[in-house]
Amino acid sequence: ANALSTNMEYTDPDQILHEISIQNHDYFKIDKQQKDQVYWPVNDSPVLYGHGFHWPDGKARLQIVEDGILFERKHNTDNLTNTFVAFLEKEQLV
C-alpha cells in the first residue's frame, strides 16, 4: 500500500483487521483474530438462518447444477485496470 502512495503504518495484523471492521460494515465487530471458531454473523450463533432465509417468503433459492462449466472466466477489457494490474505485477506487489 505504501508503494501506491497510501501511508499505512500498521504494526500488526490486529490493527489492520480493526481498520477493516471500521471501514466495511460487513466486518462489524470483527476486530480480533481468534484461534477458535468464528461464526458469522458475529452474534456467536453457529446458525445463520434459523427462521427462514433472507427472501420475502423465507425460502432458500436452490438450483440444480448440470454437468459442464460452472463459471466462465471473464476477461477484463478495461485498459486502466489492465495497466494497473500490469504495474502491480511488474513491481511484484501481487
PDB file of C-alpha atoms in Angstrom:
ATOM      1  CA  ALA A   1       0.000   0.000   0.000  1.00  0.00           C
ATOM      2  CA  ASN A   2       2.839   2.389   0.735  1.00  0.00           C
ATOM      3  CA  ALA A   3       4.140   1.802  -2.791  1.00  0.00           C
ATOM      4  CA  LEU A   4       0.794   3.080  -4.050  1.00  0.00           C
ATOM      5  CA  SER A   5       1.079   6.305  -2.014  1.00  0.00           C
ATOM      6  CA  THR A   6      -1.233   5.147   0.749  1.00  0.00           C
ATOM      7  CA  ASN A   7       0.579   5.556   4.020  1.00  0.00           C
ATOM      8  CA  MET A   8      -0.399   2.630   6.171  1.00  0.00           C
ATOM      9  CA  GLU A   9       1.581   2.447   9.342  1.00  0.00           C
ATOM     10  CA  TYR A  10       0.162  -0.651  10.984  1.00  0.00           C
ATOM     11  CA  THR A  11       2.338  -2.566  13.399  1.00  0.00           C
ATOM     12  CA  ASP A  12       0.420  -5.847  13.443  1.00  0.00           C
ATOM     13  CA  PRO A  13      -2.433  -7.708  11.723  1.00  0.00           C
ATOM     14  CA  ASP A  14      -4.871  -6.852  14.533  1.00  0.00           C
ATOM     15  CA  GLN A  15      -4.606  -3.147  13.648  1.00  0.00           C
ATOM     16  CA  ILE A  16      -5.346  -3.901  10.001  1.00  0.00           C
ATOM     17  CA  LEU A  17      -8.351  -6.043  10.918  1.00  0.00           C
ATOM     18  CA  HIS A  18      -9.625  -3.301  13.223  1.00  0.00           C
ATOM     19  CA  GLU A  19      -9.380  -0.740  10.396  1.00  0.00           C
ATOM     20  CA  ILE A  20     -11.257  -3.074   8.054  1.00  0.00           C
ATOM     21  CA  SER A  21     -14.012  -3.522  10.648  1.00  0.00           C
ATOM     22  CA  ILE A  22     -14.411   0.262  10.842  1.00  0.00           C
ATOM     23  CA  GLN A  23     -14.426   0.865   7.080  1.00  0.00           C
ATOM     24  CA  ASN A  24     -16.516  -2.120   5.940  1.00  0.00           C
ATOM     25  CA  HIS A  25     -19.850  -2.721   7.683  1.00  0.00           C
ATOM     26  CA  ASP A  26     -19.782  -6.394   6.677  1.00  0.00           C
ATOM     27  CA  TYR A  27     -16.905  -6.837   9.140  1.00  0.00           C
ATOM     28  CA  PHE A  28     -18.623  -5.051  12.035  1.00  0.00           C
ATOM     29  CA  LYS A  29     -17.269  -6.277  15.394  1.00  0.00           C
ATOM     30  CA  ILE A  30     -14.638  -8.444  13.719  1.00  0.00           C
ATOM     31  CA  ASP A  31     -11.741  -6.731  15.409  1.00  0.00           C
ATOM     32  CA  LYS A  32      -9.535  -9.506  16.709  1.00  0.00           C
ATOM     33  CA  GLN A  33      -8.035 -12.693  15.445  1.00  0.00           C
ATOM     34  CA  GLN A  34      -9.148 -15.812  17.227  1.00  0.00           C
ATOM     35  CA  LYS A  35      -7.698 -19.281  17.207  1.00  0.00           C
ATOM     36  CA  ASP A  36     -11.077 -20.868  17.886  1.00  0.00           C
ATOM     37  CA  GLN A  37     -14.104 -20.913  15.598  1.00  0.00           C
ATOM     38  CA  VAL A  38     -15.637 -17.673  14.430  1.00  0.00           C
ATOM     39  CA  TYR A  39     -19.302 -17.668  13.488  1.00  0.00           C
ATOM     40  CA  TRP A  40     -20.996 -15.362  11.039  1.00  0.00           C
ATOM     41  CA  PRO A  41     -22.948 -13.286  11.864  1.00  0.00           C
ATOM     42  CA  VAL A  42     -20.995 -12.062  14.830  1.00  0.00           C
ATOM     43  CA  ASN A  43     -23.608 -12.830  17.486  1.00  0.00           C
ATOM     44  CA  ASP A  44     -21.815 -16.132  18.274  1.00  0.00           C
ATOM     45  CA  SER A  45     -24.544 -18.225  16.654  1.00  0.00           C
ATOM     46  CA  PRO A  46     -23.386 -21.161  14.517  1.00  0.00           C
ATOM     47  CA  VAL A  47     -26.732 -20.966  12.669  1.00  0.00           C
ATOM     48  CA  LEU A  48     -27.101 -18.196  10.097  1.00  0.00           C
ATOM     49  CA  TYR A  49     -30.743 -18.649   9.086  1.00  0.00           C
ATOM     50  CA  GLY A  50     -32.825 -20.272  11.811  1.00  0.00           C
ATOM     51  CA  HIS A  51     -36.198 -18.751  10.910  1.00  0.00           C
ATOM     52  CA  GLY A  52     -36.096 -18.721   7.128  1.00  0.00           C
ATOM     53  CA  PHE A  53     -33.785 -17.291   4.517  1.00  0.00           C
ATOM     54  CA  HIS A  54     -33.311 -13.650   3.600  1.00  0.00           C
ATOM     55  CA  TRP A  55     -36.101 -13.636   0.999  1.00  0.00           C
ATOM     56  CA  PRO A  56     -39.652 -12.281   1.377  1.00  0.00           C
ATOM     57  CA  ASP A  57     -41.089 -15.813   1.549  1.00  0.00           C
ATOM     58  CA  GLY A  58     -38.276 -17.092   3.783  1.00  0.00           C
ATOM     59  CA  LYS A  59     -37.464 -19.934   1.392  1.00  0.00           C
ATOM     60  CA  ALA A  60     -34.000 -20.784   0.110  1.00  0.00           C
ATOM     61  CA  ARG A  61     -33.123 -20.287  -3.563  1.00  0.00           C
ATOM     62  CA  LEU A  62     -31.516 -23.515  -4.749  1.00  0.00           C
ATOM     63  CA  GLN A  63     -30.605 -24.518  -8.273  1.00  0.00           C
ATOM     64  CA  ILE A  64     -29.847 -27.841  -9.902  1.00  0.00           C
ATOM     65  CA  VAL A  65     -26.387 -27.739 -11.410  1.00  0.00           C
ATOM     66  CA  GLU A  66     -25.906 -29.564 -14.698  1.00  0.00           C
ATOM     67  CA  ASP A  67     -22.655 -31.175 -15.793  1.00  0.00           C
ATOM     68  CA  GLY A  68     -20.293 -28.795 -17.506  1.00  0.00           C
ATOM     69  CA  ILE A  69     -18.638 -25.472 -16.813  1.00  0.00           C
ATOM     70  CA  LEU A  70     -19.891 -23.813 -13.635  1.00  0.00           C
ATOM     71  CA  PHE A  71     -18.122 -20.489 -14.053  1.00  0.00           C
ATOM     72  CA  GLU A  72     -16.750 -18.759 -17.095  1.00  0.00           C
ATOM     73  CA  ARG A  73     -13.679 -16.633 -16.630  1.00  0.00           C
ATOM     74  CA  LYS A  74     -14.436 -13.044 -17.548  1.00  0.00           C
ATOM     75  CA  HIS A  75     -11.759 -11.138 -19.387  1.00  0.00           C
ATOM     76  CA  ASN A  76     -11.293  -7.542 -18.355  1.00  0.00           C
ATOM     77  CA  THR A  77     -11.223  -5.122 -21.276  1.00  0.00           C
ATOM     78  CA  ASP A  78     -10.760  -2.004 -19.133  1.00  0.00           C
ATOM     79  CA  ASN A  79      -7.396  -0.565 -20.187  1.00  0.00           C
ATOM     80  CA  LEU A  80      -6.889   1.379 -16.940  1.00  0.00           C
ATOM     81  CA  THR A  81      -7.436  -1.716 -14.807  1.00  0.00           C
ATOM     82  CA  ASN A  82      -5.243  -3.863 -17.046  1.00  0.00           C
ATOM     83  CA  THR A  83      -2.453  -1.268 -16.970  1.00  0.00           C
ATOM     84  CA  PHE A  84      -2.675  -1.033 -13.190  1.00  0.00           C
ATOM     85  CA  VAL A  85      -2.574  -4.821 -12.775  1.00  0.00           C
ATOM     86  CA  ALA A  86       0.438  -4.996 -15.109  1.00  0.00           C
ATOM     87  CA  PHE A  87       2.182  -2.361 -12.973  1.00  0.00           C
ATOM     88  CA  LEU A  88       1.454  -4.307  -9.777  1.00  0.00           C
ATOM     89  CA  GLU A  89       2.804  -7.496 -11.346  1.00  0.00           C
ATOM     90  CA  LYS A  90       5.910  -5.705 -12.651  1.00  0.00           C
ATOM     91  CA  GLU A  91       6.613  -4.293  -9.200  1.00  0.00           C
ATOM     92  CA  GLN A  92       5.918  -7.753  -7.706  1.00  0.00           C
ATOM     93  CA  LEU A  93       3.178  -6.347  -5.485  1.00  0.00           C
ATOM     94  CA  VAL A  94       0.703  -9.093  -6.377  1.00  0.00           C
TER      95      VAL A  94
END
